[in-house]
Amino acid sequence: MPTTLAKNPPPTVTTENLAVAALERHAADRTRVALVWEGPQGERETVTFHDLNRRANRIANVLTGFGVGRGDRVFTLLERTPTHYAVLPGVVKTGAALGVLFSDFGAEAIRQRLGDAEARAVVTDAFNLPKLTAILHELPRLEHVLVVGGLPSALRASRRPRFHDFTEAFEQASPEFFAPEISPNDTCFIIYTSGTTGLPKGVVHRHALGERLVSTAHDVLKLDSGDLFWCTADPGWVTGLCYGTFAPWLLGLPFFAHGCDFDAARWTGLLERHQITCLYTTPTLLRQWRKAGPDVFAGRSLALNRLYSVGEPLNAEILRWAEAAFGVPVFDTYWQTETGTHLIANRPGLKVKPGSMGCPVPGVEAAVADESGREVIPGTVGSIVIRPSLISLFKGYWNFPETTQACFRNGWYVTGDRGWRDEDGYFHFVAREDDVITCAAQRIGPFEVESALLRHPAVIEAAVIGVDDPLTTQHVKAFVHVRTEYASDGELAAELAGTVREQLSPLACPREIEFCDDLPKTRTGKIQRGQLRSVGALDQTRVFLVPAES
Ligand code: AMP
C-alpha cells in the first residue's frame, strides 16, 4: 500500500477570494506546475502557477472592462483546454459567480441555465457558438460573449449581446489584476443540477467553500507534493470544478487534464505517460475500463498509487476488479453538488468495507434519520442527513427559496438519498428518495426529459424513469403517448430519442422508448412515475431500444 499520509497541515483560506487563494499564493515560484494537459491530437502543454495566474488576470481584466463583477453570473461553454482552465479562476477573481456548462449540452439545456441565472457574460468557442446563437433571442440579459478560436465577422456588428474575439481581448489585457475584496459568504459558483420537479436549479456556493476543499483534499484524497492528480470529470460537473480544478491548486499542486472522451487503451496510456499518481473517476468509467479487457493494462508501467470513485454506488465487485486491475487501493467518496465537498468517504488509514461508502469525513456529522428527522438505529434504512454547519454547504438554490427550505428538517440537511449505517459507523447507499435518474454519475431530472419530449409534435404525454443499467447504473426510459396520426415504431422512437439528445445532452437521451395509450395517474392527474418504475414496462411488445449513437 504505497499511499502515505499527507505531510503538511492544510492551509486555511477562509477570507480570500477562492481563485486568488488557488493561484496567487503559489505564483511567486515560477517553476511550480499547476496544469499538465494533453489534447485530442496528443498535443501537450504544461502551465505553471505563475503563467496561469497571469492568464487568469488577463481574463479578469477583460471581464472587469465589461463592467462584470460581484453580483453577476458568468458562464463558460468550452472544451477541456488550458484556456478553459484559465478562464475558470479568471471569472472567480472578478467576484462574479462562475457557472460552467458541459460542452455536449444541447441548445435547450444551455438556454435553461443561462436564462435562469440571467447570465451577463459567456465565454465560449467556435464549436459551441452555433448552439448559443440559436437561442440568443431568448436571453435578453446576456450582454457579452467572448469567443475562443475566431469570431465570425457577421457577429462583430451585434450590439446586444456584444461579441468579442477572445484572443484579441486577452492579448490587449494586462496580466496584473487586483481582485476586489470579497467576504467569505460571497457567491463564487452557481452549479446547475437536476431535481425531481421543474427544470435544473442553480446551486449557489460561497468562497468559504475553499476551506473544506483544502481539508478534504488533504484528509480524503491525501494530495501531497509528488502527486500528479487526475480527476476525469469535466468542470461542468461539481466534481470536475471543485476537486478536478480548485482543490489541487489550493494546495499548490498540479493536476492533469485531458480533452477527450473515454477510451480505455488511450486513457491507460495517459496514466502511464504522465505518471499519474492519484485517479478520481466514476464507477461507470471503471466498468468501461473492465469491459475493454485486460490487454489495455498489459506491459504498462503505472505510477498510480490510489484511486477514488464518486457519483454512483461503487459495488464490491467493481471495487475488487479495480483494485486488482490497477494494483492500487480504491476508495469510494460520497457527496453532492449541494454539499460542495466530501461527506462520507473511504480513505487511506480507514479499513475499507467493500460495498460501503465509508465513514463521515472529519468535520462532517452525518446520520440516518426517519421522515421526521429523528436518527434511526444502525441497520435501519432511512434518509442520509448531515448537520448544516458544514461551511461548504450551499447557500441555497438560485431563485428557489422554498425548495432550499425543504432540504432542512429537524436541524439536519437532508441529502435526498436513502441509506443505512452499520454498527461500526460505515454508511451504505440504498437509492435516491426522489425520481432523479443517476446515469454515468450524472443527475438527470425526469421533468427535463419529459419537457423535451413534449416539444415534439407527435407527443401527447410523456413520463420518464431510470432503469437499472449494468454499465451506467441507470439509463433513461421514456413512456410516450403519441398522436394517432404517428406510427409508434422504431423510427419514431429513434426520432424522439434524437430530439432529446439534441435539446439536452447525450446522457439525457432515452435508451428505451415505450409507446403507450395511457399513463398511470393519481386522482389529481399526476403521473405516477413510482408505479412505472415498479412495473418496468406496461407492454413489453411496445418497447423500442435506442442504440447509444442513434
Ligand atoms: P451530483 O450532485 O450531481 O454530484 O449528484 C449527487 C448524487 O449522486 C448523490 O446525492 C447520490 O445520489 C449520488 N452519489 C454521489 N456519490 C455517490 C456514491 N459514492 N455512492 C452512491 N451514490 C452517490
CSV table of N, CA, C and O and ligand atoms in Angstrom, one decimal, residues 193 237-238 310-313 332-338 357 415 417 429 432 438 441 443, ligand 1:
chain,number,residue,atom,x,y,z
A,193,THR,N,-28.0,21.7,-11.2
A,193,THR,CA,-28.2,20.3,-11.0
A,193,THR,C,-29.7,19.9,-11.1
A,193,THR,O,-30.5,20.8,-10.9
A,237,TRP,N,-19.3,19.5,-14.1
A,237,TRP,CA,-19.9,18.7,-13.0
A,237,TRP,C,-19.1,19.2,-11.8
A,237,TRP,O,-17.9,19.5,-11.8
A,238,VAL,N,-19.8,19.3,-10.6
A,238,VAL,CA,-19.2,19.8,-9.4
A,238,VAL,C,-17.9,19.1,-9.1
A,238,VAL,O,-16.9,19.7,-8.6
A,310,VAL,N,-16.6,8.2,-7.4
A,310,VAL,CA,-17.7,9.1,-6.9
A,310,VAL,C,-18.8,9.1,-7.9
A,310,VAL,O,-18.7,8.7,-9.0
A,311,GLY,N,-20.0,9.5,-7.4
A,311,GLY,CA,-21.1,9.8,-8.3
A,311,GLY,C,-22.2,8.7,-8.4
A,311,GLY,O,-23.3,9.0,-8.7
A,312,GLU,N,-21.8,7.5,-8.1
A,312,GLU,CA,-22.8,6.4,-8.2
A,312,GLU,C,-22.3,5.3,-7.2
A,312,GLU,O,-21.1,5.3,-6.9
A,313,PRO,N,-23.2,4.3,-6.9
A,313,PRO,CA,-22.7,3.3,-6.0
A,313,PRO,C,-21.5,2.5,-6.6
A,313,PRO,O,-21.5,2.1,-7.8
A,332,ASP,N,-14.1,4.8,-2.2
A,332,ASP,CA,-15.4,5.5,-2.7
A,332,ASP,C,-15.5,6.8,-1.9
A,332,ASP,O,-15.1,6.9,-0.7
A,333,THR,N,-16.1,7.8,-2.6
A,333,THR,CA,-16.4,9.1,-1.9
A,333,THR,C,-17.9,9.4,-2.2
A,333,THR,O,-18.4,9.2,-3.3
A,334,TYR,N,-18.6,10.0,-1.2
A,334,TYR,CA,-20.0,10.3,-1.4
A,334,TYR,C,-20.2,11.8,-1.0
A,334,TYR,O,-19.8,12.2,0.1
A,335,TRP,N,-20.8,12.5,-1.9
A,335,TRP,CA,-21.2,13.9,-1.6
A,335,TRP,C,-22.1,14.3,-2.7
A,335,TRP,O,-22.5,13.5,-3.5
A,336,GLN,N,-22.5,15.6,-2.8
A,336,GLN,CA,-23.3,16.1,-3.9
A,336,GLN,C,-23.1,17.6,-4.1
A,336,GLN,O,-22.4,18.2,-3.3
A,337,THR,N,-23.6,18.0,-5.2
A,337,THR,CA,-23.4,19.4,-5.6
A,337,THR,C,-23.8,20.4,-4.5
A,337,THR,O,-23.0,21.3,-4.2
A,338,GLU,N,-24.8,20.1,-3.8
A,338,GLU,CA,-25.3,21.0,-2.7
A,338,GLU,C,-24.3,21.1,-1.5
A,338,GLU,O,-24.2,22.1,-0.8
A,357,MET,N,-19.8,3.1,1.5
A,357,MET,CA,-19.2,4.3,1.0
A,357,MET,C,-18.1,4.8,2.0
A,357,MET,O,-17.4,5.8,1.8
A,415,THR,N,-30.1,14.9,2.4
A,415,THR,CA,-29.4,14.8,1.1
A,415,THR,C,-30.4,14.4,0.0
A,415,THR,O,-30.1,14.6,-1.2
A,417,ASP,N,-31.0,11.1,-0.3
A,417,ASP,CA,-30.5,9.8,-0.6
A,417,ASP,C,-30.9,8.9,0.6
A,417,ASP,O,-30.9,9.3,1.7
A,429,PHE,N,-25.1,3.0,0.8
A,429,PHE,CA,-26.1,3.7,0.0
A,429,PHE,C,-27.2,2.7,-0.5
A,429,PHE,O,-26.9,1.6,-0.8
A,432,ARG,N,-31.8,6.8,-4.3
A,432,ARG,CA,-32.3,8.1,-4.2
A,432,ARG,C,-33.7,8.1,-3.7
A,432,ARG,O,-34.5,7.2,-3.9
A,438,THR,N,-29.8,8.5,-12.0
A,438,THR,CA,-28.4,8.6,-11.9
A,438,THR,C,-27.8,7.8,-13.1
A,438,THR,O,-27.9,6.6,-13.2
A,441,ALA,N,-23.0,8.6,-13.4
A,441,ALA,CA,-22.6,9.6,-12.3
A,441,ALA,C,-23.2,11.0,-12.5
A,441,ALA,O,-22.9,11.8,-11.7
A,443,ARG,N,-26.7,13.5,-12.6
A,443,ARG,CA,-28.1,13.5,-12.2
A,443,ARG,C,-28.9,14.0,-13.4
A,443,ARG,O,-28.7,15.0,-14.0
B,1,AMP,P1,-24.3,15.4,-8.0
B,1,AMP,O1,-24.8,16.5,-7.2
B,1,AMP,O2,-24.6,15.5,-9.5
B,1,AMP,O3,-22.8,15.2,-7.8
B,1,AMP,O4,-25.0,14.1,-7.6
B,1,AMP,C1,-25.0,13.7,-6.2
B,1,AMP,C2,-25.8,12.4,-6.1
B,1,AMP,O5,-25.0,11.4,-6.7
B,1,AMP,C3,-25.9,12.0,-4.6
B,1,AMP,O6,-27.0,12.6,-4.0
B,1,AMP,C4,-26.1,10.5,-4.8
B,1,AMP,O7,-27.5,10.2,-5.2
B,1,AMP,C5,-25.2,10.2,-5.9
B,1,AMP,N1,-23.8,9.8,-5.4
B,1,AMP,C6,-22.8,10.6,-5.3
B,1,AMP,N2,-21.7,9.8,-4.8
B,1,AMP,C7,-22.2,8.6,-4.6
B,1,AMP,C8,-21.6,7.4,-4.0
B,1,AMP,N3,-20.3,7.3,-3.7
B,1,AMP,N4,-22.4,6.3,-3.9
B,1,AMP,C9,-23.7,6.3,-4.3
B,1,AMP,N5,-24.3,7.4,-4.8
B,1,AMP,C10,-23.6,8.5,-4.9
